[in-house]
mmCIF file of C-alpha atoms in Angstrom:
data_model
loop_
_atom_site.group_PDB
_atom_site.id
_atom_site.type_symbol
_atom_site.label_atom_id
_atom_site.label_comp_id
_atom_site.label_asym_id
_atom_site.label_seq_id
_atom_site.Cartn_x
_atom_site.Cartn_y
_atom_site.Cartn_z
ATOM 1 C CA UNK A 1 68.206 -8.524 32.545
ATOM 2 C CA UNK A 2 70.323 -11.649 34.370
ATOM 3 C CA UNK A 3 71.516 -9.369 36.803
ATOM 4 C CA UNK A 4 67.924 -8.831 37.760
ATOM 5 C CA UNK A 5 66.053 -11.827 37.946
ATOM 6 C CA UNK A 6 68.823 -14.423 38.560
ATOM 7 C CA UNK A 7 69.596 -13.252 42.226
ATOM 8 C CA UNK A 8 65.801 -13.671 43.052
ATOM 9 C CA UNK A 9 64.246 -16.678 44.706
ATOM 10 C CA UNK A 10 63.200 -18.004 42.325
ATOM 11 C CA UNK A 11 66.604 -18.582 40.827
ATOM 12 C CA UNK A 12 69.122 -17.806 43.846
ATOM 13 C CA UNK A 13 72.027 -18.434 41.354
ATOM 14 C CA UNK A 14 74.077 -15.659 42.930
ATOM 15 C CA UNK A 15 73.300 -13.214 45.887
ATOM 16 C CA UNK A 16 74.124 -9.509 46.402
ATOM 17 C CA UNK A 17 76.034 -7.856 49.697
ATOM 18 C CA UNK A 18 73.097 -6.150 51.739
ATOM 19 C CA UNK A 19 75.443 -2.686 51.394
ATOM 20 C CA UNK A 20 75.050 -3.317 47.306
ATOM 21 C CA UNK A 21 71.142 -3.794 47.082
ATOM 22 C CA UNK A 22 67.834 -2.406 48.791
ATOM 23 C CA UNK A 23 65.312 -4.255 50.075
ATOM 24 C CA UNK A 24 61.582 -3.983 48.375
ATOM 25 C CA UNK A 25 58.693 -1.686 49.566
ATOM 26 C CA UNK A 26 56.488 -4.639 49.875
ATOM 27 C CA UNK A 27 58.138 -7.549 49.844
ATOM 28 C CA UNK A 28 60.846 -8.312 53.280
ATOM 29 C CA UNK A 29 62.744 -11.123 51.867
ATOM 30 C CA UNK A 30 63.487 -9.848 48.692
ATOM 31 C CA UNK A 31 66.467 -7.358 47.640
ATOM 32 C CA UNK A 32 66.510 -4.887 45.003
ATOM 33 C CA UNK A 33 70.000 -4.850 42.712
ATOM 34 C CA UNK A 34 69.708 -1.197 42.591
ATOM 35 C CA UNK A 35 73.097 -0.368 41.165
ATOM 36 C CA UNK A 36 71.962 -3.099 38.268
ATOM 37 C CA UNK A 37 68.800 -1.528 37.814
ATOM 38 C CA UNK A 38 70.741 1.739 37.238
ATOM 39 C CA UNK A 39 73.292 1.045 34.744
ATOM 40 C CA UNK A 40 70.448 -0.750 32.628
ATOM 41 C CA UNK A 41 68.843 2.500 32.853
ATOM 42 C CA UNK A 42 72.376 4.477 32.235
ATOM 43 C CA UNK A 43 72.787 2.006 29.076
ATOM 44 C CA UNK A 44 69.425 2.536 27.585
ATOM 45 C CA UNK A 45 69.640 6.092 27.909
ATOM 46 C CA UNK A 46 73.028 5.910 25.621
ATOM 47 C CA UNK A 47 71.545 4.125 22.837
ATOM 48 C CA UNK A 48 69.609 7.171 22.268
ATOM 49 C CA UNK A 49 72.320 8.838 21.652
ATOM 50 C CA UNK A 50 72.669 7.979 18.283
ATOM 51 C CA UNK A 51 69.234 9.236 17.513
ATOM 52 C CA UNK A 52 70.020 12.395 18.784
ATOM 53 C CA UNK A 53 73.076 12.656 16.538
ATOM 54 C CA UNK A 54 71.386 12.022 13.715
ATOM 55 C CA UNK A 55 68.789 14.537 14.454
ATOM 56 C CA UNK A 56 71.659 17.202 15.189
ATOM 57 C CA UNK A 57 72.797 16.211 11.227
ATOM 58 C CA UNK A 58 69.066 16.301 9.966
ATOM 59 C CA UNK A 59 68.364 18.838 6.723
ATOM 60 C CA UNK A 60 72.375 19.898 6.961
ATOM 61 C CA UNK A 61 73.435 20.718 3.167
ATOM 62 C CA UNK A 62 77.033 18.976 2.207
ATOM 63 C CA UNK A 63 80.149 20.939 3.827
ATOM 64 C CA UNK A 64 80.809 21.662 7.605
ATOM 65 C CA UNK A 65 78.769 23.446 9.780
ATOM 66 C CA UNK A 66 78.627 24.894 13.229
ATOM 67 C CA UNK A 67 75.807 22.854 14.026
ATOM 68 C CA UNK A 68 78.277 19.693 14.068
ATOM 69 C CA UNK A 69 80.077 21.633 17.313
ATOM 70 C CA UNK A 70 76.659 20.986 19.606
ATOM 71 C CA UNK A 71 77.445 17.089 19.118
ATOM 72 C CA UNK A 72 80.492 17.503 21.347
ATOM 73 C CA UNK A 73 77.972 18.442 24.454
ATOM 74 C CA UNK A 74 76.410 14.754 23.658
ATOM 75 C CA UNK A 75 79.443 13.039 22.546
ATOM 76 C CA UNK A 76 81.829 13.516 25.079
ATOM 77 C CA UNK A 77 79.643 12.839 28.170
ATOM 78 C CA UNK A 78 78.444 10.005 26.856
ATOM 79 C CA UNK A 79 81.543 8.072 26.882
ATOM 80 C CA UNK A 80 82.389 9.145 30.242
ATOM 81 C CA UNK A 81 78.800 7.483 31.631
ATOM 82 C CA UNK A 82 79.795 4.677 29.640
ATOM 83 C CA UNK A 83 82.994 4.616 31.606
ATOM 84 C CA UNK A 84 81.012 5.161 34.879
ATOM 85 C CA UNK A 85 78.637 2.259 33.797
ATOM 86 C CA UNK A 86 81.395 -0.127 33.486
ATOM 87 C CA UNK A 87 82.991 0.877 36.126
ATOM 88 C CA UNK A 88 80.393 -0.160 38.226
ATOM 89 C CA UNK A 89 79.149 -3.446 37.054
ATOM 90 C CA UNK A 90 83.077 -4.319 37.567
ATOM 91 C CA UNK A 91 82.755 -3.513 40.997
ATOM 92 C CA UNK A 92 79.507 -5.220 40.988
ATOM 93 C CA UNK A 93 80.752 -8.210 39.577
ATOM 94 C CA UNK A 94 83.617 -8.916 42.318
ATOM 95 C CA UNK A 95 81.127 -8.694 45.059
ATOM 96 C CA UNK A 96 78.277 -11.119 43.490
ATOM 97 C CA UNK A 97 78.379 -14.178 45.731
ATOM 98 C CA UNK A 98 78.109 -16.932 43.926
ATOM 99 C CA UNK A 99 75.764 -19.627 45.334
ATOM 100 C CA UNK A 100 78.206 -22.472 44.015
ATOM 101 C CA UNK A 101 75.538 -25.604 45.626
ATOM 102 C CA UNK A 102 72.900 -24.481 43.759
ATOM 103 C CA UNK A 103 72.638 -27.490 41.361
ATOM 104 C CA UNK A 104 71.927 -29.546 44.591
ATOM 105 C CA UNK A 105 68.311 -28.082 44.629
ATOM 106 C CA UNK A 106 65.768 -30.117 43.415
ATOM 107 C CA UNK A 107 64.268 -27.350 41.619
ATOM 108 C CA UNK A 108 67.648 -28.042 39.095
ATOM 109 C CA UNK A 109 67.353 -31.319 39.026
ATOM 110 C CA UNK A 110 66.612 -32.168 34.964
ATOM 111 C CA UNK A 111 68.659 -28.741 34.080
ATOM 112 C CA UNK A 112 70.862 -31.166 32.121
ATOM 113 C CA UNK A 113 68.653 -33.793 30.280
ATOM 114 C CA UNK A 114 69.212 -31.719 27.191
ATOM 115 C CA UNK A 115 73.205 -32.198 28.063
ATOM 116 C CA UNK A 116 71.740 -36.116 28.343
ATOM 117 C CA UNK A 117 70.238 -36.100 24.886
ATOM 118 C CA UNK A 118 73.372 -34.486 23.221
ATOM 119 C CA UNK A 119 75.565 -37.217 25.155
ATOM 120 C CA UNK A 120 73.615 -39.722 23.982
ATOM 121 C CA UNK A 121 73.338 -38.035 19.799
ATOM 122 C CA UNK A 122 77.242 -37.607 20.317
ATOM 123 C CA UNK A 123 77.450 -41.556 20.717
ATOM 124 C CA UNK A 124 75.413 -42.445 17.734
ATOM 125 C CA UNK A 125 71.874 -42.451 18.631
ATOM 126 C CA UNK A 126 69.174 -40.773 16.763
ATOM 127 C CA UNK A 127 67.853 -37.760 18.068
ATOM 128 C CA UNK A 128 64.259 -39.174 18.245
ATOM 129 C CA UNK A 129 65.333 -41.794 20.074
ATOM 130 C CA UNK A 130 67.342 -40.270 22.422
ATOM 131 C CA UNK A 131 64.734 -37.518 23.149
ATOM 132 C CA UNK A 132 62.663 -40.745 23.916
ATOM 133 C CA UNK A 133 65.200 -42.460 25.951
ATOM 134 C CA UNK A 134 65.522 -39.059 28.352
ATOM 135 C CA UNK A 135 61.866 -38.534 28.841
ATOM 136 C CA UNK A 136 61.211 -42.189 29.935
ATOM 137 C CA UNK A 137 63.650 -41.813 32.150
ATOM 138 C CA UNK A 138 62.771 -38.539 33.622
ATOM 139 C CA UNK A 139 58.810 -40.314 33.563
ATOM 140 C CA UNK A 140 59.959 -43.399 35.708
ATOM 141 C CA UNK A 141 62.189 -41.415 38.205
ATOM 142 C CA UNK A 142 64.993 -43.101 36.559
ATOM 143 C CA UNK A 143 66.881 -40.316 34.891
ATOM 144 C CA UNK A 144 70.560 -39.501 36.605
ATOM 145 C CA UNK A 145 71.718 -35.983 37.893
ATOM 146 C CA UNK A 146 75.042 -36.841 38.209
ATOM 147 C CA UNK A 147 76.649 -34.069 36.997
ATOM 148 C CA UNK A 148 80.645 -34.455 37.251
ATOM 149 C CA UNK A 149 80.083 -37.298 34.327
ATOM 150 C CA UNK A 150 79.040 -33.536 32.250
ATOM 151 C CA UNK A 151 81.232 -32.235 29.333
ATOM 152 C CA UNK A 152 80.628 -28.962 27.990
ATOM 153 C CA UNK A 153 82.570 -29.448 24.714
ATOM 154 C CA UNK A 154 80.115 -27.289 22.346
ATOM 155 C CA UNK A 155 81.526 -23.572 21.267
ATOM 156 C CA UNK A 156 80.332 -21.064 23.624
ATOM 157 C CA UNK A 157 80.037 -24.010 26.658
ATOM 158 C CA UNK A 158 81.932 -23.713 29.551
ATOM 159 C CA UNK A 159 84.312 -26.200 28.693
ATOM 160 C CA UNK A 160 85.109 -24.456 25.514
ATOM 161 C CA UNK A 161 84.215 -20.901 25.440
ATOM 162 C CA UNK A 162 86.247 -20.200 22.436
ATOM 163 C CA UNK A 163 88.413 -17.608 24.429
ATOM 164 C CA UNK A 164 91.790 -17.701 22.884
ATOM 165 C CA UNK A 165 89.935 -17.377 19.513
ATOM 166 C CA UNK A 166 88.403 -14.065 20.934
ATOM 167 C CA UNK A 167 91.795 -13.261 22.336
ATOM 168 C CA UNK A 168 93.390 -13.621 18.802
ATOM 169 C CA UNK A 169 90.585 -11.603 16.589
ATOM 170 C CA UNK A 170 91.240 -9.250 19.229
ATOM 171 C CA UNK A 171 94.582 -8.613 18.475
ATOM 172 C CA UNK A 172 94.531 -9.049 14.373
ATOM 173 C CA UNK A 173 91.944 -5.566 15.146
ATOM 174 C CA UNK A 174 94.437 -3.777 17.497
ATOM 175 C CA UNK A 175 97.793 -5.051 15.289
ATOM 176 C CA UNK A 176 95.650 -3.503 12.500
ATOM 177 C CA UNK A 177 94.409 -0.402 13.355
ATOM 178 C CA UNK A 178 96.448 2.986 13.150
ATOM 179 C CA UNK A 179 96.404 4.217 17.032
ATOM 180 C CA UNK A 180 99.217 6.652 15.581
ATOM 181 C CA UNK A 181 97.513 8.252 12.881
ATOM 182 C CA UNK A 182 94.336 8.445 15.043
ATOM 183 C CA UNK A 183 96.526 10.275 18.102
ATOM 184 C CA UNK A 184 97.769 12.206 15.558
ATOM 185 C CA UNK A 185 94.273 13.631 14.569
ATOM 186 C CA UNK A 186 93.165 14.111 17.690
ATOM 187 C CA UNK A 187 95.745 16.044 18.753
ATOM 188 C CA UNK A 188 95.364 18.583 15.561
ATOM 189 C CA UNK A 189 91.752 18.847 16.509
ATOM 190 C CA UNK A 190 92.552 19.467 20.340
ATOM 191 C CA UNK A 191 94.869 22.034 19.690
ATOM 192 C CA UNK A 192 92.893 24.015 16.975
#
């Protein structure tokens, strides 16, 4: 849903290339992110998949059956629309244009008084007071955007978005799973 309603003017985070969006039926100055709008449609439709599969195993007594074959018609195209899907918010991705002076508007300007209040917790002082502190502030015109003094030190923060932890996991799962044994398999099934 980002991809939707950050581009907007209300937001203006990011902006799309004209040749990657529409413009609105009623509305001149807005654009459309089409190709968005369709892979959240492409993505929903996939998660029914799962429902379908069940219903293709519904009332089927213990053993195989042929009825197990019609899953392949589901199965198979499914991944490849996944594929499709991520191929294109890739391609979407490294043509968003980034509106990098946006924190300048004064629509943004006490987007970090929470980032204040955690400074300010970090450094001893009760929350109470510090929620206090920050409102005054903000009351009496007093409160500071300066944002370069900012550090995003909490897990999942920019400054610490716990990457090379995701990066390790990531390969404790691949070190630990059988790709042999699985290309193994699926060969034996693609040849019978």
């Amino acid at each position: 849903h980002g991809c939707y309603f950050i581009p907007g003017q209300n937001f203006g985070f990011f902006r799309l290339p004209d040749e990657l969006s529409t413009g609105s039926s009623i509305m001149p100055h807005k654009k459309n992110p089409d190709v968005f709008e369709l892979i959240r449609a492409r993505c929903n439709r996939l998660q029914a998949l799962a429902y379908e599969i069940t219903l293709m195993q519904n009332n089927l007594p213990a053993g195989y059956h042929r009825d197990m074959q019609i899953i392949k018609e589901h199965f198979f195209p499914a991944f490849e629309e996944l594929n499709r899907c991520l191929e294109m918010a890739a391609f979407m991705l490294e043509n968003i244009q980034i509106n990098e002076h946006i924190l300048k508007d004064e629509k943004y300007r006490y987007l970090f008084s929470v980032e204040e209040v955690n400074r300010l917790v970090s450094q001893g002082m009760p929350f109470r007071e510090a929620y206090r502190l920050v409102g005054q502030q903000i009351a009496e015109g007093r409160f500071s955007t300066d944002i370069p003094r900012l550090h995003h030190t909490h897990e999942g923060s920019l400054g610490n978005l716990g990457n090379d932890r995701i990066q390790a996991r990531m390969q404790e799962i691949i070190a630990g799973f059988q790709f042999e044994q699985v290309e193994k398999a699926l060969t034996g099934l693609l040849e019978n």
